[in-house]
Coordinates of C-alpha atoms in Angstrom, one line a residue:
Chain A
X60 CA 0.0 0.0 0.0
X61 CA 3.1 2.4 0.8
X62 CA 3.6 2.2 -3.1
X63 CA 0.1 2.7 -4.1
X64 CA 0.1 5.6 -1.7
X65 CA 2.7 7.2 -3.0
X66 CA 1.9 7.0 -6.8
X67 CA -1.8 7.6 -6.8
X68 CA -1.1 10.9 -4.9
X69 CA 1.6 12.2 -6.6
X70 CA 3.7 13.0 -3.5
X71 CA 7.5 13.2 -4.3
X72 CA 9.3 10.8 -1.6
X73 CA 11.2 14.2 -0.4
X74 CA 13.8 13.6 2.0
X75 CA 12.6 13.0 6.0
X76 CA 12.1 15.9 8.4
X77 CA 14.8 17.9 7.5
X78 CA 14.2 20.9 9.6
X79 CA 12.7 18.7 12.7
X80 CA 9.1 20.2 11.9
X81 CA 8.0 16.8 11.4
X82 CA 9.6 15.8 14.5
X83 CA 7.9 18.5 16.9
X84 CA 4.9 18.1 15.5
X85 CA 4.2 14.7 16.2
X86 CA 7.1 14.3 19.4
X87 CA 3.6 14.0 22.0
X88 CA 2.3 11.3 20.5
X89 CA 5.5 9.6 21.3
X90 CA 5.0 10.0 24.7
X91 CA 7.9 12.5 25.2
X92 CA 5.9 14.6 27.8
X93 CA 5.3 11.6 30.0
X94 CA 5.6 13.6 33.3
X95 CA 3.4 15.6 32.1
X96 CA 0.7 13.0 31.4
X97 CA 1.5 11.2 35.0
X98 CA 0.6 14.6 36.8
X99 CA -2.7 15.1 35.0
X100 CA -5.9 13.6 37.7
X101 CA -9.2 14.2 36.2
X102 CA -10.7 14.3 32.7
X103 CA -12.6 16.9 32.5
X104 CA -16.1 16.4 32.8
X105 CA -18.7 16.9 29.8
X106 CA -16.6 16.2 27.9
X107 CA -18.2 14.6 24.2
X108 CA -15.7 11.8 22.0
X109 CA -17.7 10.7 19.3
X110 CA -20.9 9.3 20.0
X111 CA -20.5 9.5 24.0
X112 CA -22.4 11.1 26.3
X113 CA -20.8 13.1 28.9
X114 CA -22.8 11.3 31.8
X115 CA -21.0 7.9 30.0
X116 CA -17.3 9.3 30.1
X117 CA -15.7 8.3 33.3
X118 CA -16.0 11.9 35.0
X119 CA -12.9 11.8 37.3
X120 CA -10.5 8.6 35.0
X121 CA -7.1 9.4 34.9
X122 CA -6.6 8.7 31.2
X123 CA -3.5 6.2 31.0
X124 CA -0.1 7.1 29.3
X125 CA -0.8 4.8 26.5
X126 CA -4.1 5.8 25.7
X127 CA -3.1 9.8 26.0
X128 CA -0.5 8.8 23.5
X129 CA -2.6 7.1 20.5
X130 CA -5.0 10.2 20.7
X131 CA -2.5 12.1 20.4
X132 CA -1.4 10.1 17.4
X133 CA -4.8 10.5 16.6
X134 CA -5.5 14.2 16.8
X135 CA -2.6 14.6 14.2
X136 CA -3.9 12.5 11.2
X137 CA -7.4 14.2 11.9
X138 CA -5.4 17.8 12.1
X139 CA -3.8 16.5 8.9
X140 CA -7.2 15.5 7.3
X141 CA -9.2 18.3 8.7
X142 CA -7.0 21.2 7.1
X143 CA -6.6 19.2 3.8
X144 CA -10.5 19.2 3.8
X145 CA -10.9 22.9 4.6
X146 CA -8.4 24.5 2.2
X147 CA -9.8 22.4 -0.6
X148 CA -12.9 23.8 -0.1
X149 CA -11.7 27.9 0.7
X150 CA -9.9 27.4 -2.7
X151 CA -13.2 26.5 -4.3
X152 CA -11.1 23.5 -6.0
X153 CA -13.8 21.5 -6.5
X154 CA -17.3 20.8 -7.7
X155 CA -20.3 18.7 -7.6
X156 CA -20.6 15.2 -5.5
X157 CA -16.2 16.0 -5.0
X158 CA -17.4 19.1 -3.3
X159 CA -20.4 17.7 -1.5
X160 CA -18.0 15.2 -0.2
X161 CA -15.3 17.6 0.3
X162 CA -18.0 19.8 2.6
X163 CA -19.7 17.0 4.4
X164 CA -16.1 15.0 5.6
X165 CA -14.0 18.2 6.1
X166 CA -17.0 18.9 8.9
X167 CA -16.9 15.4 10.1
X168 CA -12.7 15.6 10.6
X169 CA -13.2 19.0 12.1
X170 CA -15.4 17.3 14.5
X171 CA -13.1 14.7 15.4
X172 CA -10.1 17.3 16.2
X173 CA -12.6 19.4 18.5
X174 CA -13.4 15.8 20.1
X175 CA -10.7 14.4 20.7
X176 CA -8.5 18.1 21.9
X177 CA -11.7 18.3 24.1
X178 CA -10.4 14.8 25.9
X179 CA -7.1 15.7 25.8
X180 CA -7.6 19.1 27.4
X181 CA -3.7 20.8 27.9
X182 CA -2.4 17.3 26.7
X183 CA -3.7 17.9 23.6
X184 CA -0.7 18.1 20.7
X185 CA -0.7 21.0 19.0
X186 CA -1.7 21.9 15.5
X187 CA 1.2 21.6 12.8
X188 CA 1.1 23.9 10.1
X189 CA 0.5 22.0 6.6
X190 CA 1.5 22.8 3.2
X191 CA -0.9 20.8 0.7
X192 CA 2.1 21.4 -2.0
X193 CA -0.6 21.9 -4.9
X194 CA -2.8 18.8 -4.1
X195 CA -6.1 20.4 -2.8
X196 CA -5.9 23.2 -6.1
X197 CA -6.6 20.2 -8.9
X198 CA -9.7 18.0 -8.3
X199 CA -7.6 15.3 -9.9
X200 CA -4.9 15.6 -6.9
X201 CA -7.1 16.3 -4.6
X202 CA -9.1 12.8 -5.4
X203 CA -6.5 10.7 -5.0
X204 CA -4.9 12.6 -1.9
X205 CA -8.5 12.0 -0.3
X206 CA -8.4 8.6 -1.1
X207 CA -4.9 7.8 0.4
X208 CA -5.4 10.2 3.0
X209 CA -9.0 8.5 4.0
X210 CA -7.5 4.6 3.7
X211 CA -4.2 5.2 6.0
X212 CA -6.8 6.7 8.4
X213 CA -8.6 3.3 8.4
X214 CA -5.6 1.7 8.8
X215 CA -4.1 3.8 11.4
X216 CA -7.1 3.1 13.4
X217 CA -7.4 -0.3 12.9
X218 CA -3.6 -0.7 14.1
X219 CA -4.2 1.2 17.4
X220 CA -7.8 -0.4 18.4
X221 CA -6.0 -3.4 20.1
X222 CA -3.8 -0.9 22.0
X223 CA -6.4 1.1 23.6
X224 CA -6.9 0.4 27.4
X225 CA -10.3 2.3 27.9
X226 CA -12.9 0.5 26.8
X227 CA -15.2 4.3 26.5
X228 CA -12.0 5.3 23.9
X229 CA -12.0 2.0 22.6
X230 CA -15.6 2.1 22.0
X231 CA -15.1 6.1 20.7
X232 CA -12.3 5.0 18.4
X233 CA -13.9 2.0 16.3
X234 CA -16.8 4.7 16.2
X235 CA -14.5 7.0 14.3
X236 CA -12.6 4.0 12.3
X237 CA -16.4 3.0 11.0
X238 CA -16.8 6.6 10.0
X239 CA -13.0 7.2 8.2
X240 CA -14.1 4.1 6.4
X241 CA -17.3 5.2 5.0
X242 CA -15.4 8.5 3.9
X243 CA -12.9 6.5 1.9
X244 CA -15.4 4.2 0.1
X245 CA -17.1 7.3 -0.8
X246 CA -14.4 9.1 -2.4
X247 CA -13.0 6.3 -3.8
X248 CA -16.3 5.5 -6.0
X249 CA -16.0 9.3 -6.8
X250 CA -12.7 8.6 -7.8
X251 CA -13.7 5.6 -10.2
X252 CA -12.0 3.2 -7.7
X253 CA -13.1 -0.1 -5.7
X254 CA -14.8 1.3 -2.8
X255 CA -14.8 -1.5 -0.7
X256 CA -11.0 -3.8 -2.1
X257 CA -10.3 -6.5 0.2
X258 CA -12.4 -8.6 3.0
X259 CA -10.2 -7.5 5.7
X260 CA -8.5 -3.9 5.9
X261 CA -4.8 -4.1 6.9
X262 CA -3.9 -2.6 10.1
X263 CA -0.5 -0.5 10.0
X264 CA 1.3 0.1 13.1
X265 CA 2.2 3.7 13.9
X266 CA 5.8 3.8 12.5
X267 CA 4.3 3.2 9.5
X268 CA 1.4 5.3 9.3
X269 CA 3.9 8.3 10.2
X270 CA 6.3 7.6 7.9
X271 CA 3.9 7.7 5.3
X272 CA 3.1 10.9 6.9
X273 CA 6.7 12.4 6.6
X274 CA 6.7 11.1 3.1
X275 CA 3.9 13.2 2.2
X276 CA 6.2 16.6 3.4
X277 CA 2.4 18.1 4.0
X278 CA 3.7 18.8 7.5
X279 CA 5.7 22.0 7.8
X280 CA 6.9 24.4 9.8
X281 CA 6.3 26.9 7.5
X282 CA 3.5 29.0 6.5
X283 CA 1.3 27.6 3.6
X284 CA 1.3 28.8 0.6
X285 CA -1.6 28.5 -2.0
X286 CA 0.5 29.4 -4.8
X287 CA 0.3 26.9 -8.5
X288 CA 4.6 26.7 -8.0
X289 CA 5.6 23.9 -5.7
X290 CA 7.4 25.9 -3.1
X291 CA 11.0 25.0 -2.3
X292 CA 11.3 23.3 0.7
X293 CA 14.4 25.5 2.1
X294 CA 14.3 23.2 5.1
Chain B
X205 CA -22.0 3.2 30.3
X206 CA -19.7 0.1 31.1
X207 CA -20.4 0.1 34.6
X208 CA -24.4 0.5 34.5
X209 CA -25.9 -3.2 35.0
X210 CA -27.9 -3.1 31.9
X211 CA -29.4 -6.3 31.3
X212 CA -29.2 -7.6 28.1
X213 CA -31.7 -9.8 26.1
X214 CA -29.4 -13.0 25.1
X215 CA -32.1 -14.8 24.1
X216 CA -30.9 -17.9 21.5
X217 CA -31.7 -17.2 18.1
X218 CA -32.2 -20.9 17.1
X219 CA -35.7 -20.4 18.3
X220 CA -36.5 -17.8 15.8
X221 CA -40.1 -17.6 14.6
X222 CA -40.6 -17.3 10.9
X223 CA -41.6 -13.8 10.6
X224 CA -43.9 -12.6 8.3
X225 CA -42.6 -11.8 5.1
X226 CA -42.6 -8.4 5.1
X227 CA -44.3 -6.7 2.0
X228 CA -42.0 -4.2 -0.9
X229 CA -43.7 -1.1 0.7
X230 CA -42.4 -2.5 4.5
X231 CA -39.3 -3.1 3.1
X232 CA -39.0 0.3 1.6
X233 CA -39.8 1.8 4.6
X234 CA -37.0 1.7 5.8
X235 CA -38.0 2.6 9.4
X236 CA -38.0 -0.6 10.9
X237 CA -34.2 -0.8 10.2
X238 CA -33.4 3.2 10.7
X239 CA -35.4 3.1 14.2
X240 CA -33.8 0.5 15.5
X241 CA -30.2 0.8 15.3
X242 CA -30.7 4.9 15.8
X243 CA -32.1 4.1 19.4
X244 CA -29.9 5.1 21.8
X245 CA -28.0 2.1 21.9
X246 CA -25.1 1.0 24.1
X247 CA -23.0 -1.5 23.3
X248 CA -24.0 -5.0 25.1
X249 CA -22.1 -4.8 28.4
X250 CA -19.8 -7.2 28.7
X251 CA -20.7 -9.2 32.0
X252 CA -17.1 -10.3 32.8
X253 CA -13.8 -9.3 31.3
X254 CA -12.6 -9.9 27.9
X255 CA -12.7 -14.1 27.5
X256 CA -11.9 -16.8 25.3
X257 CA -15.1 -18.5 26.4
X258 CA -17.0 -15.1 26.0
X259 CA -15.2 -14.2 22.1
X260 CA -16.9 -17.3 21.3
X261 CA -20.7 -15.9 22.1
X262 CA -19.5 -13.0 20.7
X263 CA -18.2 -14.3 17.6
X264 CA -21.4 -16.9 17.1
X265 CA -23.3 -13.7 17.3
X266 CA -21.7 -12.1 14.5
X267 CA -21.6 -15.1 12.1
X268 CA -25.4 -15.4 12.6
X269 CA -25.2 -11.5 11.0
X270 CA -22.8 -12.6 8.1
X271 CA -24.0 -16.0 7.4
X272 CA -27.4 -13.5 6.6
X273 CA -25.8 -11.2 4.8
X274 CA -23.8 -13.7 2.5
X275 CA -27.2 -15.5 2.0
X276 CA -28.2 -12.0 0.6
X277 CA -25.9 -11.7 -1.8
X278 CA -25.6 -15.0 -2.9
X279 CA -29.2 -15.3 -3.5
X280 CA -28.9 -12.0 -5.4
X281 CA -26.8 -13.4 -7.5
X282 CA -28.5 -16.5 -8.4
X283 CA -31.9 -15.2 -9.2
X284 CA -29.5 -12.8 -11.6
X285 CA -32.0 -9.6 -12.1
X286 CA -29.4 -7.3 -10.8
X287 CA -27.8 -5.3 -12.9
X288 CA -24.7 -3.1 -14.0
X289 CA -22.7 -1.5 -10.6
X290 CA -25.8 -3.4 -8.4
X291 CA -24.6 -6.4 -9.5
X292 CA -21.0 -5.8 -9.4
X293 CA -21.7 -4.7 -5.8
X294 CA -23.4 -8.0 -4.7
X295 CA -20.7 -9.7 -6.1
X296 CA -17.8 -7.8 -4.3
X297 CA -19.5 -7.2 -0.8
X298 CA -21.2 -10.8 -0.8
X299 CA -17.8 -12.2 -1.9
X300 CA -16.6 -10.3 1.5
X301 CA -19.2 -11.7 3.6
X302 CA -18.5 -15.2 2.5
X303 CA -14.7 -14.5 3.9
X304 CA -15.9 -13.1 6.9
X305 CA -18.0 -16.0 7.4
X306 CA -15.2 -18.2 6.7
X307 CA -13.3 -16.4 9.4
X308 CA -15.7 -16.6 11.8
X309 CA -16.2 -20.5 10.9
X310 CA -12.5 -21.0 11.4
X311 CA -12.3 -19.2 14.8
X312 CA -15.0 -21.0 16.1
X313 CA -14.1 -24.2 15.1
X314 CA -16.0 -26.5 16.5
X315 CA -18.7 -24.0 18.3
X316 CA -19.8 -22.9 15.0
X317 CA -23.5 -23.8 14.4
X318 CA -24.9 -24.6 11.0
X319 CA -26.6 -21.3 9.4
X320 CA -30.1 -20.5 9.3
X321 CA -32.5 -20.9 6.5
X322 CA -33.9 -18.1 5.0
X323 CA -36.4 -16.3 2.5
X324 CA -35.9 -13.4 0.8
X325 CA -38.7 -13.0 -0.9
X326 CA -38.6 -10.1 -3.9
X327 CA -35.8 -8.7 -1.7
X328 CA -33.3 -9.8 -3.8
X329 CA -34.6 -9.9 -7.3
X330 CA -36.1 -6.7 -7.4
X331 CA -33.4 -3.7 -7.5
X332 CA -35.0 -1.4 -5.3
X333 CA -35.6 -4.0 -2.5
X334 CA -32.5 -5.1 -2.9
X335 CA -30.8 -1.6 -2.4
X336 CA -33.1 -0.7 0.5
X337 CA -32.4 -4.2 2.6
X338 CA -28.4 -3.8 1.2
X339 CA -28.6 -0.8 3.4
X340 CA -30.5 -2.1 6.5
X341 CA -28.4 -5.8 6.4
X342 CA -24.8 -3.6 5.9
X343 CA -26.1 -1.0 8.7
X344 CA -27.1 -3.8 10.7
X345 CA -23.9 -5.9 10.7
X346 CA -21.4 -2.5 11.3
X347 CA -23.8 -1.8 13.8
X348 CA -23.4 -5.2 15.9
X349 CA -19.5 -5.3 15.1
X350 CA -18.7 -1.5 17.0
X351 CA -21.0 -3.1 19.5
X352 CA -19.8 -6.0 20.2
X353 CA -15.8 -5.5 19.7
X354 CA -15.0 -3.9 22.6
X355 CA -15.5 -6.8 24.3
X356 CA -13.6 -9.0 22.6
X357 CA -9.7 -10.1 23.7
X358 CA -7.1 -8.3 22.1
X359 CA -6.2 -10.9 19.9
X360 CA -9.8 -11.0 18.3
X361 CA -10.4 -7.5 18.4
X362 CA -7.1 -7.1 16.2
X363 CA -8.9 -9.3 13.6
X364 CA -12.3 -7.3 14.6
X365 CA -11.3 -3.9 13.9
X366 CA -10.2 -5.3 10.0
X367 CA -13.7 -5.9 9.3
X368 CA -15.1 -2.8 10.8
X369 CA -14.1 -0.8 8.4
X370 CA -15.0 -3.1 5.6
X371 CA -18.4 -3.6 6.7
X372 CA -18.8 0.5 6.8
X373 CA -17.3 0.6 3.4
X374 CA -19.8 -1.6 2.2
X375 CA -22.6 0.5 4.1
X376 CA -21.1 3.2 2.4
X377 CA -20.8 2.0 -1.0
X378 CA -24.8 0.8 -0.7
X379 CA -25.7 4.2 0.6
X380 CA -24.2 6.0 -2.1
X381 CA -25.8 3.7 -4.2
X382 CA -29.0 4.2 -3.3
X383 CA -28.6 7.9 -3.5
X384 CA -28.6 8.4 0.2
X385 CA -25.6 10.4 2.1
X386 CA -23.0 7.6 2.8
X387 CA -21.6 8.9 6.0
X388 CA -24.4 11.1 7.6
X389 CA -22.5 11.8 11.3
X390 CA -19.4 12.7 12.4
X391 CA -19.0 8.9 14.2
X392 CA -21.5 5.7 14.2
X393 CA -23.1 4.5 17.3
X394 CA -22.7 0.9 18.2
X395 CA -25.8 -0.9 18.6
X396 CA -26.6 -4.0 21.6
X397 CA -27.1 -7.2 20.5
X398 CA -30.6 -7.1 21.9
X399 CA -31.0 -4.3 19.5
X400 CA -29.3 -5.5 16.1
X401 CA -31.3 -9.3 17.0
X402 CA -34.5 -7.4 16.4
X403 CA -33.6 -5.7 13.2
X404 CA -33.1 -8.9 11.7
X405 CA -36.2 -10.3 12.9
X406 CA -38.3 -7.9 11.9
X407 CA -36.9 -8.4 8.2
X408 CA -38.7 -12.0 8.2
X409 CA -35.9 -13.2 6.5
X410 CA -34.5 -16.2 9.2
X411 CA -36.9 -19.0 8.7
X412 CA -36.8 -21.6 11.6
X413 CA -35.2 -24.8 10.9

């Protein structure tokens, strides 16, 4: 799939992380600030992940290290896929059932980064900056961007499910993995493509799904630009 | 939600009454389905810890769903009055089921029972039946898989998870299809067994033995 990534979006393999944006951007979700996870107590209360109810969420849990640590992982693809979403549709890229698909997912992401900052309160990553290098101002990029963008989220997911130690952010997360999963059948009958490939959707383990990530150089510490030129990466 | 003591209805579906068979305009109604997986449900409760002895409930649960679903399709299929990207879609998603049911079969080795018979009726040989109960059956199944997987042992979960997603692309797929929105909220709810057990039932589609 790494290949088929790679090619169907027309990413360039650039070279990894050169300035260490990558590397700041997604340090949390290694667990980096673990004293800083062991001194948080209480999750806050009314809190909404997904489809729970604030009365459901464990009012005073101390959320676990690990757990902390994948929604962190997760907060970043859905930042990823959230801003791809949005500046697609401010650039007025696309139209027709791309847009209306464009519209309706971007929302759904968006909702999935307030969730899941709401759980993670002051532990919450912050948001990298992202240059799209070109891909959300053709509706052909933009296409098959969506549909690699939508797939590694299933897979990403799927890899961390078994991980998770909460059962309410176990249940919260396979909520979300049901949902990234409908988003990339969709696209990918808008794209012309298989919507629904194999019986069983591979799992990829996070080392994967972030090199992928680096691969795309969508992450960068510097400020976007909108412009038709792909922008040299000065690193 | 996981520490309320909700009872759950675990009645055995062996015992199944044949259920009327349901008329097109039922069918098309779409409500039955709809109502009962958008009830606010909560996943079954597990009533111990994650179990090798309690994966196997869980899993005969599930291959009760997909030995349905792949009787769907392959019915579908045989009566042959689908057509074009309906048919292509039968083929595909009921090909999946089939695997999933082989899956399940394997996992269960021993503890798998024999599938139910069933009737379809015009469900499956008239295109806009077929679309409508795609919908319910695929909604049905995701539905009882986010319920029921939290439950499960890591080890089964792991294999779990990598249907998931397959079942809500073929929800997807059969909504689009059908020229409904394929993903209408931000996250699906799972649905209790007690809930997804009486969708199916109220298709009429399990016959009793």
């Amino acid at each position: 799939m790494a290949t088929e990534f790679t090619d169907e979006a027309d990413l360039e393999l650039g070279e990894l992380d050169q300035d260490g944006a990558i590397a700041e951007a997604v340090g949390n979700v290694w667990g980096d600030s673990r004293a800083d996870f062991l001194r948080k107590a209480a999750l806050g209360s009314g809190v909404l992940l997904g489809g729970l109810s604030a009365a459901a969420s464990p009012a005073h849990a101390k959320v676990g290290k690990t757990d902390k640590s994948i929604l962190n992982y997760a907060l970043v693809l859905e930042y990823l896929q959230a801003d791809f979403y949005s500046e697609a549709e401010r650039l007025k890229t696309l139209k027709g059932e791309t847009a209306s698909q464009a519209r309706t997912v971007g929302a759904h992401e968006r909702s999935h980064v307030k969730a899941l900052r709401g759980v993670l309160g002051r532990d919450a990553v912050k948001r990298p900056s992202f240059n799209f290098r070109g891909v959300t101002e053709s509706t052909g990029a933009f296409r098959r961007t969506a549909v690699a963008l939508e797939d590694l989220s299933v897979a990403a997911y799927a890899g961390q499910a078994p991980r998770i130690e909460s059962k309410p952010y176990l249940v919260a997360a396979l909520g979300i993995l049901s949902v990234e999963a409908r988003h990339a059948s969709w696209i990918r009958r808008i794209a012309g493509r298989e919507p629904a490939a194999r019986a069983f959707d591979e799992p990829r383990p996070k080392s994967e799904v972030l090199k992928l990530v680096r691969a795309t150089r969508f992450i960068s510490s510097g400020a976007r630009t909108t412009s038709k030129k792909r922008p040299r990466y000065t690193g | 939600m996981f520490g309320d003591p909700v009872t759950e209805d675990r009645a055995v579906v062996t015992g199944l009454t044949r259920g009327r068979l349901f008329g097109r305009a039922a069918l098309l109604g779409g409500a039955l389905f709809g109502g009962a997986i958008a009830v606010g449900a909560v996943p079954s409760p597990a009533a111990s810890a994650p179990s090798a002895e309690q994966d196997e409930q869980t899993l005969k649960y599930l291959l009760e769903l997909e030995d349905l679903q792949a009787a769907f399709y392959e019915q579908a299929l045989k009566q042959g009055k689908l057509e074009g990207e309906l048919r292509e879609f039968a083929r595909v998603v009921g090909g999946h089921e089939r695997e999933h049911v082989a899956y399940l079969r394997k996992a269960l080795g021993e503890g798998a029972g024999k599938a139910a018979s069933f009737d379809f009726g015009d469900a499956t040989s008239n295109s806009e039946a077929f679309l409508e109960n795609a919908v319910a059956l695929e909604e049905t199944g995701l539905g009882a898989y986010t319920g029921a997987a939290p439950n499960l042992t890591a080890k089964t979960l792991r294999d779990a998870a990598t249907i998931v997603s397959v079942e809500a692309r073929h929800t997807a797929w059969a909504r689009d299809l059908a020229g409904k929105n394929p993903a209408p909220r931000p996250t699906d709810k799972p649905t209790s067994e007690a809930d997804a057990r009486a969708a199916v039932e109220k298709t009429g589609f399990v016959k009793s033995a």
